[in-house]
Coordinates of C-alpha atoms (C1' of nucleotides) in Angstrom, one line a residue:
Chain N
X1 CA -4.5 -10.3 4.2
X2 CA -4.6 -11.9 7.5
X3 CA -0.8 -12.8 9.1
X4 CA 0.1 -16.0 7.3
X5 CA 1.6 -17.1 10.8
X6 CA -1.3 -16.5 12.8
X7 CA -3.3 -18.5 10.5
X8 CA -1.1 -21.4 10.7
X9 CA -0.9 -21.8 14.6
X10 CA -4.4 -21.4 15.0
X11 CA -6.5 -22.3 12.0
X12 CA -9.2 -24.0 13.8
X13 CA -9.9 -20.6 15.4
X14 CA -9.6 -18.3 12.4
X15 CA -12.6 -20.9 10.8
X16 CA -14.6 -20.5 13.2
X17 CA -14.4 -16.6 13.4
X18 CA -15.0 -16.5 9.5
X19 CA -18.0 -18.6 9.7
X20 CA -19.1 -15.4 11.0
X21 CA -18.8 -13.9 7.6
X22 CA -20.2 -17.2 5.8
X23 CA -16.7 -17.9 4.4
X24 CA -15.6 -21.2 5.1
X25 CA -11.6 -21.5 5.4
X26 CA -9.8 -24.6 4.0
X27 CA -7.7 -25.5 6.8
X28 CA -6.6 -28.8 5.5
X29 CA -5.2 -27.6 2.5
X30 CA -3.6 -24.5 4.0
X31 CA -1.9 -26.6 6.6
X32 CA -0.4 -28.9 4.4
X33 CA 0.3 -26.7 2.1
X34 CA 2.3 -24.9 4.3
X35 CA 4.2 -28.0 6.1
X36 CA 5.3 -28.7 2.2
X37 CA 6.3 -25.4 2.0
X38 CA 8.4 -25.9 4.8
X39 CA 10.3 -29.1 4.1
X40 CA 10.9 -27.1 0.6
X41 CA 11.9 -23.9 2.5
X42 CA 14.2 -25.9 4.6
X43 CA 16.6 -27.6 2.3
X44 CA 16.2 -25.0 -0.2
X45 CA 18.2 -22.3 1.9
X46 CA 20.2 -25.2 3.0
X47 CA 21.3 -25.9 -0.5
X48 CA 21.6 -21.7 -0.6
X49 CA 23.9 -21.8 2.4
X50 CA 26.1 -24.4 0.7
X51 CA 26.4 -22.7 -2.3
X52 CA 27.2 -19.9 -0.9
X53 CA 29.8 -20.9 1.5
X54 CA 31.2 -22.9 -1.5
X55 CA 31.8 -19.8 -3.9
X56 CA 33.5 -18.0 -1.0
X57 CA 35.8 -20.9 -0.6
X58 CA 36.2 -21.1 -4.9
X59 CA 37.4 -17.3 -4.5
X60 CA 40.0 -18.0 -2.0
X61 CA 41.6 -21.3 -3.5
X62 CA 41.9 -19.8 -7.0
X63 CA 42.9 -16.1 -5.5
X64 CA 46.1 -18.9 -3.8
X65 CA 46.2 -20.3 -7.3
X66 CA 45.4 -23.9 -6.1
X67 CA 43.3 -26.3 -7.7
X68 CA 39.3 -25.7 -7.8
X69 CA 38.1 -28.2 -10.5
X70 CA 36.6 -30.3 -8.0
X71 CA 35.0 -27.8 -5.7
X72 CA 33.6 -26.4 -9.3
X73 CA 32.0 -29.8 -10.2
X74 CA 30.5 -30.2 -6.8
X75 CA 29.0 -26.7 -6.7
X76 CA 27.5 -27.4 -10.3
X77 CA 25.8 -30.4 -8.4
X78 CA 24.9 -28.2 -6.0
X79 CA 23.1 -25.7 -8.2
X80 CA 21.2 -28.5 -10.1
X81 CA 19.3 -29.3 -7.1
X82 CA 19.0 -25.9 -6.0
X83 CA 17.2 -25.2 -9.3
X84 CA 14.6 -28.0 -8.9
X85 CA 14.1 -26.8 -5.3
X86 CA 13.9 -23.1 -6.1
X87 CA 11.4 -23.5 -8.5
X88 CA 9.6 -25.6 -6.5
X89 CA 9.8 -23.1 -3.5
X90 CA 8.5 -20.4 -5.5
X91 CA 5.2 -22.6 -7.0
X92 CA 4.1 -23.3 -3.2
X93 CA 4.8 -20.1 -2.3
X94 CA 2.8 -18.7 -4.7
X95 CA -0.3 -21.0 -4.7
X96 CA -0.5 -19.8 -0.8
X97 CA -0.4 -16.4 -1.6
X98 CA -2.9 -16.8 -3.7
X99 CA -5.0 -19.1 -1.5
X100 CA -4.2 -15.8 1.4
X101 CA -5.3 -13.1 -0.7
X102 CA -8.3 -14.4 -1.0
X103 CA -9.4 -14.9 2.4
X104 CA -11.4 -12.2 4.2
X105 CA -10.8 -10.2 7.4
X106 CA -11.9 -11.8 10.7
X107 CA -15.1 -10.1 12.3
X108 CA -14.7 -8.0 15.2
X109 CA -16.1 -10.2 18.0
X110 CA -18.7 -6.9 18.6
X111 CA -20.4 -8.0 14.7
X112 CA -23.7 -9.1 14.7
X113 CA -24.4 -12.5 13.5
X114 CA -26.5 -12.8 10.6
X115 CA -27.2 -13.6 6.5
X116 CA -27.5 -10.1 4.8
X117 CA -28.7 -6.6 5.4
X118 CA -31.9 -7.9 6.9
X119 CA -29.5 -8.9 10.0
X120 CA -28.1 -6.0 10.2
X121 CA -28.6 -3.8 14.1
X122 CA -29.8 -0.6 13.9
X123 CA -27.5 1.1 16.6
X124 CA -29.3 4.6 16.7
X125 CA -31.8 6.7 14.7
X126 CA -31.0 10.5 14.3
X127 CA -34.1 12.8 13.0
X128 CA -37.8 11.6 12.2
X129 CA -38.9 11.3 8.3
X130 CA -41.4 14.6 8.1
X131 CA -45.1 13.9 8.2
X132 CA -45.9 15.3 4.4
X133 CA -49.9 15.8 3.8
X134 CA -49.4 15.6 0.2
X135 CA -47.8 12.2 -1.7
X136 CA -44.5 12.9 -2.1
X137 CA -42.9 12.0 -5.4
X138 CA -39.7 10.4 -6.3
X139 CA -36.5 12.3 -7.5
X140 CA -36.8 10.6 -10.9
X141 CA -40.4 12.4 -11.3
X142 CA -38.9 15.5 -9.3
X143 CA -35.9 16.0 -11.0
X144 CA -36.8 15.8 -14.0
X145 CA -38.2 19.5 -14.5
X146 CA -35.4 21.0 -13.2
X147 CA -32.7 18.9 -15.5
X148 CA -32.3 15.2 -13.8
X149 CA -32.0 13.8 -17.7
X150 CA -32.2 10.2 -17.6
X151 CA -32.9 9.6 -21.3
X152 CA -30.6 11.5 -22.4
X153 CA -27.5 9.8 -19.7
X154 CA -29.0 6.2 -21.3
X155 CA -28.5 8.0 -25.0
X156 CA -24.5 8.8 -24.3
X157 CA -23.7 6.2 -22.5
X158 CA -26.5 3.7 -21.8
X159 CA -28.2 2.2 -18.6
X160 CA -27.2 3.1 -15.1
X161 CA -25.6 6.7 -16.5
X162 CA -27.8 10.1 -16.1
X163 CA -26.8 13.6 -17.3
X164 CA -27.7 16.4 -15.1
X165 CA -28.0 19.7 -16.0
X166 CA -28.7 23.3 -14.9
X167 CA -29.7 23.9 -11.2
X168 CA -29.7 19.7 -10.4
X169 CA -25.9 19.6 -11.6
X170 CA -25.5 22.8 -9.7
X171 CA -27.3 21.3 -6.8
X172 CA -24.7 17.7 -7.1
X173 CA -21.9 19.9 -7.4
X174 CA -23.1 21.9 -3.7
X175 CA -23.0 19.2 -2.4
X176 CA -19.6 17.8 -3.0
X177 CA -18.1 20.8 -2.4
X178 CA -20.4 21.5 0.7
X179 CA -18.6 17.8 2.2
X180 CA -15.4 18.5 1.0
X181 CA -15.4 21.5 3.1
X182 CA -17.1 19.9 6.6
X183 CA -14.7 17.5 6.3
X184 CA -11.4 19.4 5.9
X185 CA -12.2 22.5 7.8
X186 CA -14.5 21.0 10.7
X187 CA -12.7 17.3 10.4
X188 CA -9.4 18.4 10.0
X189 CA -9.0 16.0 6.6
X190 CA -5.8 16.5 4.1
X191 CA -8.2 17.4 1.1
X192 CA -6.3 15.4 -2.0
X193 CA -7.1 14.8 -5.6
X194 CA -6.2 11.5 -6.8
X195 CA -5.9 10.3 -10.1
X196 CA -9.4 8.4 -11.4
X197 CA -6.8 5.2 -12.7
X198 CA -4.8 3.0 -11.2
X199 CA -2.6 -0.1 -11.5
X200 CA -3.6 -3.3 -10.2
X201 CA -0.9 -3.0 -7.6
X202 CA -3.4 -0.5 -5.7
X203 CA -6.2 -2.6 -6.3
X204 CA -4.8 -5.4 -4.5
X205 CA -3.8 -3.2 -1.4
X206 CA -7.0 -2.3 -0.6
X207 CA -8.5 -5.9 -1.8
X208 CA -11.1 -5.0 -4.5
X209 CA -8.0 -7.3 -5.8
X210 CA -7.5 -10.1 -7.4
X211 CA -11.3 -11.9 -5.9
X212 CA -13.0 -8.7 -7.1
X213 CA -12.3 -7.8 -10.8
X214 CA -15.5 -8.2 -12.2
X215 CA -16.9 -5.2 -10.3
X216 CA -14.6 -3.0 -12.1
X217 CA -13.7 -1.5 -15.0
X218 CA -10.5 -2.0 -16.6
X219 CA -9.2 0.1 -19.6
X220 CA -7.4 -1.9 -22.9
X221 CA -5.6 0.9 -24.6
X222 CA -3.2 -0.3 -27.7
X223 CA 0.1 -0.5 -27.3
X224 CA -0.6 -0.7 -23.1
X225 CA 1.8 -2.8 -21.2
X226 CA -0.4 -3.0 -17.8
X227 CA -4.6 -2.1 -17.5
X228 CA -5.5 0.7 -15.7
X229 CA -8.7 0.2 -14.0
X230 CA -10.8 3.1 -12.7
X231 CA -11.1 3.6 -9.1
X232 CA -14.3 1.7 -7.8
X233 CA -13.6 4.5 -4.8
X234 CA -11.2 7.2 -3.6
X235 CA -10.6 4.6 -0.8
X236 CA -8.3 2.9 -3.7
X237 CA -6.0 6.2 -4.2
X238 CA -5.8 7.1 -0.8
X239 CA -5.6 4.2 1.6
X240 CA -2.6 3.3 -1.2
X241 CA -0.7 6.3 -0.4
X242 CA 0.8 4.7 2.4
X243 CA 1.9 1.6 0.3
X244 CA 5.4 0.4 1.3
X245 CA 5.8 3.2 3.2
X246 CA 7.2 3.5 6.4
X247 CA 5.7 6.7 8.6
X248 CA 6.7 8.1 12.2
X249 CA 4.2 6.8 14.4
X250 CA 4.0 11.1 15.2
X251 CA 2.6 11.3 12.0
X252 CA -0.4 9.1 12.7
X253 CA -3.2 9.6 12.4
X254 CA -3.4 10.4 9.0
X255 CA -6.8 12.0 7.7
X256 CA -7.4 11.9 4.0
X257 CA -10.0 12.8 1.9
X258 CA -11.4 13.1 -1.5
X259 CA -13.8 14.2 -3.8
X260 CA -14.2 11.8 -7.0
X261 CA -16.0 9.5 -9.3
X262 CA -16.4 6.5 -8.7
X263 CA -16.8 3.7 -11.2
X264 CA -18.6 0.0 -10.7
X265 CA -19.9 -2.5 -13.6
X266 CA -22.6 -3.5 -11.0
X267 CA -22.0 -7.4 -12.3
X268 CA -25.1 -9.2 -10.6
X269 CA -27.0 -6.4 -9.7
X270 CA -29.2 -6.5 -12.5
X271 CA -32.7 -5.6 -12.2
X272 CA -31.8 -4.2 -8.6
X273 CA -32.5 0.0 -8.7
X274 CA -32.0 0.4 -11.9
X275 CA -35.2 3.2 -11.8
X276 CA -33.1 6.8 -11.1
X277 CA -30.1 7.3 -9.7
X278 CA -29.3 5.0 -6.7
X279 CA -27.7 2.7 -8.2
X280 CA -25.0 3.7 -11.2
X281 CA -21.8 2.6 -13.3
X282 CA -20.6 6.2 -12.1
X283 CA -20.9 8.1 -9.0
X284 CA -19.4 10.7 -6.8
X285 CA -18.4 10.4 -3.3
X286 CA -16.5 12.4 -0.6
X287 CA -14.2 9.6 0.7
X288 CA -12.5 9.4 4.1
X289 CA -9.7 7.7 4.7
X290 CA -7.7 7.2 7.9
X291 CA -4.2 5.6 9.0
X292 CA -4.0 5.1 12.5
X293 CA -1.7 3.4 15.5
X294 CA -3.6 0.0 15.9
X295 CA -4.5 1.0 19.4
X296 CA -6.8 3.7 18.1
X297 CA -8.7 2.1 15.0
X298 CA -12.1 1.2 16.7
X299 CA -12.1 4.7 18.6
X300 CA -11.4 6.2 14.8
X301 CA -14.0 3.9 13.4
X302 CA -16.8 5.7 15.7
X303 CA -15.2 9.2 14.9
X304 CA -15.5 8.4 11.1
X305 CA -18.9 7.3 11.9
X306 CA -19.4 11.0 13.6
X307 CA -17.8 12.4 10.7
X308 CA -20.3 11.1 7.9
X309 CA -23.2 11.8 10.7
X310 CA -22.4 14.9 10.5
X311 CA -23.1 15.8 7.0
X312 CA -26.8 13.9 7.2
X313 CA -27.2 16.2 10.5
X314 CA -26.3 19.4 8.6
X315 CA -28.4 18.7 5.8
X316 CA -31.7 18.1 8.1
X317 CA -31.6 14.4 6.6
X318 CA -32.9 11.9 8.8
X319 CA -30.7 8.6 9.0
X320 CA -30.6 5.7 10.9
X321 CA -26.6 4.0 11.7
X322 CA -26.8 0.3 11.4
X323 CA -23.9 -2.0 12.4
X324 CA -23.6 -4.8 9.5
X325 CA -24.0 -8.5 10.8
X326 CA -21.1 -11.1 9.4
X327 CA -22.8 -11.5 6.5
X328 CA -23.2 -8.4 4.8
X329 CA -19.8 -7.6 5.8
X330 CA -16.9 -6.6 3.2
X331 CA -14.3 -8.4 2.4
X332 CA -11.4 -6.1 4.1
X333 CA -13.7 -5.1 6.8
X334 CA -13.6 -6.5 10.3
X335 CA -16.9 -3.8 11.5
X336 CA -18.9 -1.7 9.2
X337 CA -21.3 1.1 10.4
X338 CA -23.6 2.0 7.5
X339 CA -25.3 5.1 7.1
X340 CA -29.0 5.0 5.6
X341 CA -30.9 8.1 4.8
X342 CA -34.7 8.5 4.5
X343 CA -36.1 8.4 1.5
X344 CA -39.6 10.2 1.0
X345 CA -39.7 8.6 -2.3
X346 CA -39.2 4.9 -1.8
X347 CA -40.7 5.6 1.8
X348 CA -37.4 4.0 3.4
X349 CA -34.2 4.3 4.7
X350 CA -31.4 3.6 1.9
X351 CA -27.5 3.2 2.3
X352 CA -25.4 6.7 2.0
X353 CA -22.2 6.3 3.8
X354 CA -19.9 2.8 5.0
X355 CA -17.4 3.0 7.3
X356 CA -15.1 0.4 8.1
X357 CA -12.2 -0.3 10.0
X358 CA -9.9 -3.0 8.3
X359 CA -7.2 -3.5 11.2
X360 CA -4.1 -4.1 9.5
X361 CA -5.7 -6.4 6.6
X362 CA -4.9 -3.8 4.1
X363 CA -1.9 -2.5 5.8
X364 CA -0.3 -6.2 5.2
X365 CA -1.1 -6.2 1.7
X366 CA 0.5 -2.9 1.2
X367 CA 3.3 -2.7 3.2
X368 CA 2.0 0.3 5.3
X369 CA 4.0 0.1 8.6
X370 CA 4.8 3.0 11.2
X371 CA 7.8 2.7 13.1
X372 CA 6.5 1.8 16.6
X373 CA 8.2 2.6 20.2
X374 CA 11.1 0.2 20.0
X375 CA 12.1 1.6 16.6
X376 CA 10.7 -1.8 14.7
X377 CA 8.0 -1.2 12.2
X378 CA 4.6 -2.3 12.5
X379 CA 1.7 -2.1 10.0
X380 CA -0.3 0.8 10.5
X381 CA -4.5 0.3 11.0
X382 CA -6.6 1.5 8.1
X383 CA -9.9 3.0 8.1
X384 CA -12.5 4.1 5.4
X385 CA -15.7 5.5 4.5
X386 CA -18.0 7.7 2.7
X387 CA -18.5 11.3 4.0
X388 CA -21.0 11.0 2.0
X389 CA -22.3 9.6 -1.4
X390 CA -23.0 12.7 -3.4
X391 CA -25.4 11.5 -5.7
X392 CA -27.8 9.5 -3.1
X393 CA -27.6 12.6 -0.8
X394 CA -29.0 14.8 -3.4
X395 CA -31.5 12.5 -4.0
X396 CA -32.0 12.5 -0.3
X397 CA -31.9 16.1 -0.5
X398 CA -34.0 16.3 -3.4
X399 CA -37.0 14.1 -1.9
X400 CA -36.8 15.4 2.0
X401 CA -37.3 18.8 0.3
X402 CA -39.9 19.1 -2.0
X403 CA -43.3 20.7 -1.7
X404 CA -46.6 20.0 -2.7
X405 CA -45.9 22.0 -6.3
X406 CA -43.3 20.0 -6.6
X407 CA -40.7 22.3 -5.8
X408 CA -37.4 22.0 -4.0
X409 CA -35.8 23.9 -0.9
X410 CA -32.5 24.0 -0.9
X411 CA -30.9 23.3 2.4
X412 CA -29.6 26.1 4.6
X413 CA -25.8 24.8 4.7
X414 CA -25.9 24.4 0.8
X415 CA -27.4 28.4 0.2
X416 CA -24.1 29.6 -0.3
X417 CA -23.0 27.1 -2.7
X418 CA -26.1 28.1 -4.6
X419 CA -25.4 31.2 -5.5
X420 CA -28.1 32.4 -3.3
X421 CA -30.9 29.9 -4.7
X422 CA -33.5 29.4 -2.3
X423 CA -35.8 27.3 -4.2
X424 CA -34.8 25.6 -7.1
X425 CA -38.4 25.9 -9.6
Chain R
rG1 C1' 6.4 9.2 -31.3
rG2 C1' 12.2 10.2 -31.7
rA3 C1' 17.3 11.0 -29.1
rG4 C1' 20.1 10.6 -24.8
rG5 C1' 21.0 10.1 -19.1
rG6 C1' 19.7 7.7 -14.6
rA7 C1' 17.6 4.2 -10.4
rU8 C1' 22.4 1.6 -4.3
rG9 C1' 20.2 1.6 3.1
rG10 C1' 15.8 7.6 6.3
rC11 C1' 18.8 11.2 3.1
rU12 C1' 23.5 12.3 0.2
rG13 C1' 26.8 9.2 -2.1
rA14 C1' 31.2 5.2 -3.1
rG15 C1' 31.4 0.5 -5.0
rC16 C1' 38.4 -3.7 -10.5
rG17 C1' 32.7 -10.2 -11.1
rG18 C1' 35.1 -13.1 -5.4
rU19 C1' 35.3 -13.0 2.9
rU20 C1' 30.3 -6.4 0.3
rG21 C1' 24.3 -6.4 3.3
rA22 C1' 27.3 -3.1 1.0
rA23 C1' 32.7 2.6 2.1
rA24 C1' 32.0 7.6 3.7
rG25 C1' 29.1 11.7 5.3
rC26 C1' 24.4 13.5 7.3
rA27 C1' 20.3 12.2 10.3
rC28 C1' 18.9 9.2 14.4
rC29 C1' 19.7 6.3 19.2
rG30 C1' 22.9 5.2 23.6
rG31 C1' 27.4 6.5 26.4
rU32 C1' 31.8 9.6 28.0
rC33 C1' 32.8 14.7 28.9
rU34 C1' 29.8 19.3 30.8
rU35 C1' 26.2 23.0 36.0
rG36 C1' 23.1 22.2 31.4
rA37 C1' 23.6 22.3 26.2
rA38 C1' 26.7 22.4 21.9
rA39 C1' 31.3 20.5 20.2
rA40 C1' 34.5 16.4 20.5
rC41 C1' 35.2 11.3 21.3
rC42 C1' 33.3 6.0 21.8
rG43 C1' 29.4 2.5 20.4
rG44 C1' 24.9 1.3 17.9
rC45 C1' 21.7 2.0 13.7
rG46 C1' 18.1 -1.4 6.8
rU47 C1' 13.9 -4.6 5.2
rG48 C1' 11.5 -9.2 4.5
rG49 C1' 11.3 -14.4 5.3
rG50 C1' 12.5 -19.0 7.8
rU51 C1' 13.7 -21.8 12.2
rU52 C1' 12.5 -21.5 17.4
rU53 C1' 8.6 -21.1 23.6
rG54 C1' 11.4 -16.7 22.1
rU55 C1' 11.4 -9.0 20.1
rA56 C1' 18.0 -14.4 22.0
rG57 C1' 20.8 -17.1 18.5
rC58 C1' 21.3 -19.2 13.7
rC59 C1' 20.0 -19.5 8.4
rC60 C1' 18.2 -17.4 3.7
rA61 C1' 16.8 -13.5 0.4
rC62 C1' 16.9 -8.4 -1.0
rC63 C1' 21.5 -2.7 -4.1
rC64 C1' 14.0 -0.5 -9.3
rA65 C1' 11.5 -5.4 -11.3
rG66 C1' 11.9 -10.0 -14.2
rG67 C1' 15.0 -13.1 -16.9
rG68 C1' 20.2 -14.6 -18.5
rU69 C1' 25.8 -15.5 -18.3
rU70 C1' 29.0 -17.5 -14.1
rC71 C1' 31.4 -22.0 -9.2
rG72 C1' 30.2 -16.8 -7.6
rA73 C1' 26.5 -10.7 -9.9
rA74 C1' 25.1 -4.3 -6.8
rU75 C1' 29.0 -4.9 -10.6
rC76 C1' 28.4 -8.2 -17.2
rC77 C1' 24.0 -9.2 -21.0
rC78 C1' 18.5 -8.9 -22.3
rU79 C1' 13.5 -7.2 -21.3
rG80 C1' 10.2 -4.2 -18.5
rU81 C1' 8.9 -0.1 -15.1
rC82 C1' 9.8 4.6 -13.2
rC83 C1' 12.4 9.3 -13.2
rC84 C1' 15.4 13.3 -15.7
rU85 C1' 17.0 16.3 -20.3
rC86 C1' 16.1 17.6 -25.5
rC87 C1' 12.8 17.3 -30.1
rG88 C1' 7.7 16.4 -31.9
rC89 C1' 2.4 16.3 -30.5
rC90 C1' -1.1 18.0 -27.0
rA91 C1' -5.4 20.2 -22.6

RNA sequence: GGAGGGAUGGCUGAGCGGUUGAAAGCACCGGUCUUGAAAACCGGCGUGGGUUUGUAGCCCACCCAGGGUUCGAAUCCCUGUCCCUCCGCCA
């Protein structure tokens, strides 16, 4: 959420930045909105006051035994417009909330301008895709041999699910456990493991919350007061640790990551990758997180950046780092580097890893302060991104390594995690 | 699923329905004292919102959350959430 009072004192402004993002801001309506809400705020703390003061006085007169059936009438009065106003207060209130949390985060001034991913600036290109002399195949036809099941994912669960098995679930799990280690050892991340649901409360910290509930699933379980919905990300469970906290700034910055599923219905992708496993209701993912003094977010955005480079790097996986123009741009996201690896397959580079800083648009929503150098809070900066996406790096890893029979190297970093497998045939 | 107990400021912990945003202790910050430190003493020390040029002042709200009773609720009533203990079930 962006600060309510900035909005208000310079509307015209925050429009124009969000134009940026193709989101057009209803200044009108917020700023009358909010002069209603402060003719209602006014005299509703005024009658508050009143009241108040009134009572105290009721309390002493009756305490000297005098008379009070006046004061009483006139404090009934009181309270009868104090309802109406009350109410009142709390309806506007709410509808600009609402109107608030659905506005996105302003675009760092350094954001490309632009429609979608087509826009997007390639910032640097790290390896060169290997010159094959044979066609290579895809990790659908690759896989399959050596237990990438597709059918049988579609037969338990239906489209967009895969089973793996044998030395390609081996191979997934290498992987994950291959990141999770760079990442804490080299990285110095606080490996966690977070629970897979989570109230809506979380949700709308982080902002998948309330614009973005069809992209997620959300469980109905008899007898359940409250939905749990299962984390679209580990950036859900981890940025939300934080949530109405308040930290020494000494203990910034905070570096946090995960290992986990992650769970998307994909509403209004259809027909978009739905060959193999790019594109999936569930995926896993090595997920960085970091909270950080607002003076060090973009520097932490470019070491995050670093971070997910260098599991590509370690793997031998060429990728190019693009910076994503306003329009492609999340919601919560002022500047978003995205990570694409080379696929030998599709012959092109395909998204692996996001990192964004969100300033302190999720740090408002949750409460997330750090008590700064006068000893007053402030909300922390929060940072995410992907360190990497397990399942599209072993499909990277999977096509960059194959042979001409068809077989697959496995990558020097991920040996020991394969129990000494050099080729997997 | 059944039976009880609880939730108060960073922590511990008081709080007959009425000058209680809340005692006290600890922690923390400033000062006095000291060669320095400790101790002792003095002072300060919650969060959010509003108003405002203002991190000044003033006002409002907040004692888990939401309702209710009342002129007035941390205190009484109802509902929910979470935590703890015991029984049952369970990986």
């Amino acid at each position: 959420m962006l600060d309510p009072k900035y909005i208000r004192s310079n509307a015209e402004e925050v429009a124009v930045q969000l134009r940026k993002k193709h989101y057009e801001l209803d200044v009108k309506r917020i700023i009358s909105l909010d002069s209603e809400r402060k003719s209602i705020q006014l005299s509703t703390e005024q009658l508050q006051s009143e009241r108040k003061s009134g009572s105290k006085q009721f309390g002493m007169l009756k305490a000297k035994g005098e008379d009070v059936s006046e004061l009483k009438s006139s404090l009934e009065n009181i309270n009868e417009k104090l309802n109406v106003s009350e109410q009142a207060l709390k309806d506007i209130q709410a509808e600009l909330e609402a109107i608030l949390l659905m506005v996105p985060n302003l675009p760092h001034e350094s954001v490309p301008e632009g429609k979608d991913e087509n826009d997007n600036l390639k910032i640097r290109q790290w390896g060169k895709p290997k010159v094959l002399d044979f066609e290579p195949q895809d990790h659908v036809s690759l896989g399959q041999a050596y237990g990438l099941d597709f059918e049988t994912g579609v037969k338990l669960s239906g489209a967009r699910f895969t089973l793996m098995r044998g030395q390609i679930a081996r191979l997934h799990r290498a992987l994950a456990q291959f990141m999770l280690d760079v990442q804490t050892v080299e990285h110095g991340y606080e490996e966690c493991y977070t629970p897979y649901l989570v109230h809506a409360d979380s949700l709308l910290g982080t902002g998948q919350l309330p614009k973005f509930e069809e992209d997620l699933f959300k469980t109905s379980c008899e007898g359940e007061a409250t939905p749990y919905y299962l984390i679209p990300t580990a950036e859900v469970p981890l940025t939300n640790i934080v949530r109405d906290s308040i930290v020494e700034a000494s203990a910034l910055p905070i570096r946090l990551t995960a290992h986990t599923p992650c769970f998307r219905s994909e509403a209004g992708s259809y027909g978009r990758d739905t060959k193999g496993m790019i594109r999936q209701h569930q995926f896993d993912k090595v997920e960085m997180v970091q909270i950080v003094h607002p003076s060090t977010s973009f520097d932490a955005l470019e070491e995050m950046t670093g971070h997910a480079e260098a599991i590509l790097q370690k793997l031998d996986l060429p990728y190019c780092v693009v910076a994503l123009c306003g329009g492609d741009l999340g919601f919560v996201a002022t500047k978003t580097y995205d990570l694409e690896v080379w696929m030998p397959g599709q012959q092109m580079y395909r998204e692996i890893s996001s990192i964004s800083n969100c300033l302190d648009f999720q740090a408002r929503r949750m409460q997330a302060r750090f008590r700064g150098a006068e000893g007053k809070p402030e909300l922390v900066h929060t940072l995410n991104g992907s360190g990497v996406a397990v399942g599209r790096a072993m499909v990277a890893v999977i096509e960059n390594y194959q042979d001409v029979k068809g077989r697959i190297h496995v990558p020097e970093v991920l040996k020991p995690y394969m129990g000494g497998i050099e080729i997997i045939q």
